[in-house]
Structures are given as structure tokens and as C-alpha cells.
């Protein structure tokens, strides 16, 4: 009985062994190969960065208008006093015949006038000397105002007043002639500033108002003549000068 039971179990075991081997070791026609592992997906390319917005075009700066150099750029802001010499025309040019001092206050310039002179002329007449003395005393002031300036050149309006005494005394007694006058003048001029210290000027002065009194001495009786003149007369006295400012 035991032998029969063992035989049955052995037969059953042999019948089931191929399927067991197939299940455990993957053999046989029904064995299926496992799918290979999927290849890794390529990483997506990074999105391109957006192009930067173009910078707005900057309009080129317009050149600043070129301003002509003015006299205010070279004339003496710090130098207020000028000393000069020159000519009262007409005259010879071998020697100057006038000097002046100017006081500058911005566009306004004052030019005091002081005149003191004495002259004696001697003439030999028939072996005898005859002399004539001339005395002149004057004072006043010219006023200069710069109306406009372009490239170091000022266009100047002129005005002035002057008191003057003149005496002509020939040799002898009671024969002198004395003249007293007061004159108001107007005019125009140009000042060229070579640098902040040096200026060359030309001016034309004309009489506007003149009051004069002349007395002629004589042994018998003195005679007096008076005159008054008013008018915009263009009969200029031309003056050219060079000044150095400090």
C-alpha cells in the first residue's frame, strides 16, 4: 500500500516538473522577454531668452549756439582804475598831447578832466624881446556809458561838462584877454579791449551847450562879450587814447 502511494506521488511529481521548471526559470516556448528600460527622454532645450528691448534712440545734443565774445568777458571787472595817454586830433603823432585817468563802474566810466598849463612865447622885434603869457585852467568830467559790446568792442555814448579859464597876457599893462567858459558835450566812441587790462579808444566829442564870457582889458575901459550856444552840432573833436587798468 505504501509502495503504491509512493509511486503515484512520484508520477504526479514527474508530470508537473516541466511546468514548474518553466515557471521558475523562464524556459519553454511561452517564456516572454522583459521589455527593455525606456531610454531617458532628452532634456528640453532651454527657451531662448527674449531679446532685450532696444534702447530708445537718444537724439544728439544740439550744439549750444556760439556766442560771440563780449567785452564783458575781457573788460576789467576787478580793475577799476585806468591811466592812459593819447592824442587830441589834429596833431602830429611824434608825441602824445593828452593824458587821462578813468574810473570804471561796470558799464559806466568816469573820466575827470583837469587842465593846467602855462606857456610863454618870446618874439625878438627890432632887438627888443616881446613876450606873451598864456594861462589855461580847466576841470570837469567826461562820462562814458557802454551801450553794446561785440567781440571785445564796446559802443560808447559820451557826455561831459567842463569849466575853463583862459588868459592871454601880452607884454605891457592892461592888455590881457580873459575868457571864462562852461561847456556841455556829447559824442560817440569805440573801446577795443585788447585784454582785461589794455583798452584802445576813439571818441568824437561835439558841443551841445556853451556859455562863455570874454573880457578884454584896455587902459581906457574894459570890454566884455558874452555868448550862449545850444544845439546838436556835429563838429567833433577826435581823441584817440590807450589806457592801462589796474
Tab-separated table of C-alpha atoms in Angstrom, residues 78-233:
chain	number	residue	atom	x	y	z
A	78	UNK	CA	38.426	143.708	-10.982
A	79	UNK	CA	40.446	146.548	-12.488
A	80	UNK	CA	38.650	149.812	-11.839
A	81	UNK	CA	41.261	152.494	-12.468
A	82	UNK	CA	42.894	153.151	-15.814
A	83	UNK	CA	45.713	155.519	-16.716
A	84	UNK	CA	46.219	156.479	-20.327
A	85	UNK	CA	47.701	158.799	-22.871
A	86	UNK	CA	46.896	159.715	-26.433
A	87	UNK	CA	46.183	162.391	-28.999
A	88	UNK	CA	43.684	165.170	-29.439
A	89	UNK	CA	43.451	165.448	-33.215
A	90	UNK	CA	44.563	167.056	-35.397
A	91	UNK	CA	48.153	166.954	-34.193
A	92	UNK	CA	51.476	165.436	-35.084
A	93	UNK	CA	51.944	161.848	-33.941
A	94	UNK	CA	55.527	162.142	-32.746
A	95	UNK	CA	54.380	162.883	-29.186
A	96	UNK	CA	51.126	162.458	-27.287
A	97	UNK	CA	49.368	165.621	-26.191
A	98	UNK	CA	46.827	164.428	-23.605
A	99	UNK	CA	46.612	162.125	-20.596
A	100	UNK	CA	43.664	160.936	-18.537
A	101	UNK	CA	42.560	158.742	-15.657
A	102	UNK	CA	39.380	156.647	-15.884
A	103	UNK	CA	37.307	155.141	-13.077
A	104	UNK	CA	35.190	152.236	-14.251
A	105	UNK	CA	31.970	151.054	-12.560
A	106	UNK	CA	30.512	148.281	-14.688
A	107	UNK	CA	29.308	149.859	-17.924
A	108	UNK	CA	29.761	153.368	-16.553
A	109	UNK	CA	33.135	155.091	-16.700
A	110	UNK	CA	34.018	158.475	-15.252
A	111	UNK	CA	36.928	160.381	-16.734
A	112	UNK	CA	37.830	163.501	-14.747
A	113	UNK	CA	39.383	166.314	-16.732
A	114	UNK	CA	41.971	168.647	-15.239
A	115	UNK	CA	43.860	171.122	-17.356
A	116	UNK	CA	46.543	173.405	-16.038
A	117	UNK	CA	49.033	174.862	-18.452
A	118	UNK	CA	51.245	177.883	-18.778
A	119	UNK	CA	53.088	178.965	-21.869
A	120	UNK	CA	55.361	181.915	-22.624
A	121	UNK	CA	56.314	182.893	-26.133
A	122	UNK	CA	59.044	185.422	-26.756
A	123	UNK	CA	59.496	187.285	-30.015
A	124	UNK	CA	62.514	189.410	-30.921
A	125	UNK	CA	61.210	192.606	-32.502
A	126	UNK	CA	63.894	195.108	-33.600
A	127	UNK	CA	66.344	193.947	-30.964
A	128	UNK	CA	63.729	194.075	-28.213
A	129	UNK	CA	62.103	190.987	-26.778
A	130	UNK	CA	58.341	190.855	-26.534
A	131	UNK	CA	56.705	188.019	-24.635
A	132	UNK	CA	53.171	186.740	-24.363
A	133	UNK	CA	51.987	184.599	-21.462
A	134	UNK	CA	49.123	182.155	-21.812
A	135	UNK	CA	47.480	180.531	-18.790
A	136	UNK	CA	44.825	177.874	-19.024
A	137	UNK	CA	42.922	176.269	-16.139
A	138	UNK	CA	40.154	173.766	-16.679
A	139	UNK	CA	38.356	170.982	-14.855
A	140	UNK	CA	35.351	168.778	-15.411
A	141	UNK	CA	34.493	165.201	-16.221
A	142	UNK	CA	33.553	163.026	-19.150
A	143	UNK	CA	31.002	160.254	-18.704
A	144	UNK	CA	31.233	157.121	-20.826
A	145	UNK	CA	28.476	154.511	-20.971
A	146	UNK	CA	28.809	151.250	-22.906
A	147	UNK	CA	25.619	150.794	-24.942
A	148	UNK	CA	26.603	147.482	-26.561
A	149	UNK	CA	29.583	145.196	-26.899
A	150	UNK	CA	30.580	142.669	-29.547
A	151	UNK	CA	33.778	140.603	-29.502
A	152	UNK	CA	35.608	142.883	-27.123
A	153	UNK	CA	34.478	146.125	-28.771
A	154	UNK	CA	32.201	148.467	-26.852
A	155	UNK	CA	29.999	151.084	-28.493
A	156	UNK	CA	30.077	154.007	-26.086
A	157	UNK	CA	27.825	157.004	-25.548
A	158	UNK	CA	29.691	160.074	-24.328
A	159	UNK	CA	28.718	163.087	-22.308
A	160	UNK	CA	30.598	165.627	-20.289
A	161	UNK	CA	30.840	169.015	-18.695
A	162	UNK	CA	33.806	171.316	-18.314
A	163	UNK	CA	34.676	174.667	-16.814
A	164	UNK	CA	37.603	176.538	-18.363
A	165	UNK	CA	39.508	179.746	-17.765
A	166	UNK	CA	41.951	181.094	-20.326
A	167	UNK	CA	44.120	184.190	-20.069
A	168	UNK	CA	46.324	185.671	-22.783
A	169	UNK	CA	48.587	188.436	-21.493
A	170	UNK	CA	50.913	190.153	-23.968
A	171	UNK	CA	53.790	192.173	-22.624
A	172	UNK	CA	52.605	195.537	-21.368
A	173	UNK	CA	49.987	196.831	-18.992
A	174	UNK	CA	46.223	196.457	-19.188
A	175	UNK	CA	46.131	194.447	-22.389
A	176	UNK	CA	45.206	190.896	-21.346
A	177	UNK	CA	42.239	188.925	-22.607
A	178	UNK	CA	40.432	186.610	-20.194
A	179	UNK	CA	37.860	184.040	-21.267
A	180	UNK	CA	35.660	182.001	-18.958
A	181	UNK	CA	33.524	179.239	-20.389
A	182	UNK	CA	31.304	176.344	-19.417
A	183	UNK	CA	30.753	173.622	-21.998
A	184	UNK	CA	28.490	170.560	-22.121
A	185	UNK	CA	29.491	167.989	-24.729
A	186	UNK	CA	28.062	164.829	-26.273
A	187	UNK	CA	29.592	162.236	-28.508
A	188	UNK	CA	30.122	158.639	-29.545
A	189	UNK	CA	33.096	156.356	-29.216
A	190	UNK	CA	34.515	152.874	-29.536
A	191	UNK	CA	36.541	150.998	-26.922
A	192	UNK	CA	38.519	147.937	-28.033
A	193	UNK	CA	39.594	145.703	-25.150
A	194	UNK	CA	42.850	144.092	-26.192
A	195	UNK	CA	42.923	142.266	-22.833
A	196	UNK	CA	41.416	142.689	-19.391
A	197	UNK	CA	43.909	145.487	-18.705
A	198	UNK	CA	44.523	147.260	-22.004
A	199	UNK	CA	41.952	149.244	-23.969
A	200	UNK	CA	42.279	151.364	-27.105
A	201	UNK	CA	39.607	154.023	-27.507
A	202	UNK	CA	38.489	156.531	-30.111
A	203	UNK	CA	35.992	159.249	-29.254
A	204	UNK	CA	34.374	162.166	-31.051
A	205	UNK	CA	33.133	164.991	-28.808
A	206	UNK	CA	30.699	167.654	-30.001
A	207	UNK	CA	29.452	170.796	-28.248
A	208	UNK	CA	25.863	170.735	-27.036
A	209	UNK	CA	25.753	173.765	-24.763
A	210	UNK	CA	28.329	176.505	-24.368
A	211	UNK	CA	28.313	179.609	-22.228
A	212	UNK	CA	31.305	181.913	-22.489
A	213	UNK	CA	32.327	185.336	-21.286
A	214	UNK	CA	35.322	187.215	-22.642
A	215	UNK	CA	36.837	190.314	-21.111
A	216	UNK	CA	39.338	192.475	-22.968
A	217	UNK	CA	41.374	194.796	-20.796
A	218	UNK	CA	42.439	198.200	-22.024
A	219	UNK	CA	43.722	201.372	-20.484
A	220	UNK	CA	40.595	203.258	-21.428
A	221	UNK	CA	37.893	200.742	-20.488
A	222	UNK	CA	37.410	197.014	-20.401
A	223	UNK	CA	35.073	195.382	-22.891
A	224	UNK	CA	33.048	192.249	-22.256
A	225	UNK	CA	31.394	189.877	-24.669
A	226	UNK	CA	29.086	187.033	-23.667
A	227	UNK	CA	27.711	184.254	-25.804
A	228	UNK	CA	25.395	181.276	-25.430
A	229	UNK	CA	25.182	178.389	-27.847
A	230	UNK	CA	22.834	175.391	-27.821
A	231	UNK	CA	22.435	172.705	-30.450
A	232	UNK	CA	23.209	169.185	-31.583
A	233	UNK	CA	26.182	170.250	-33.613
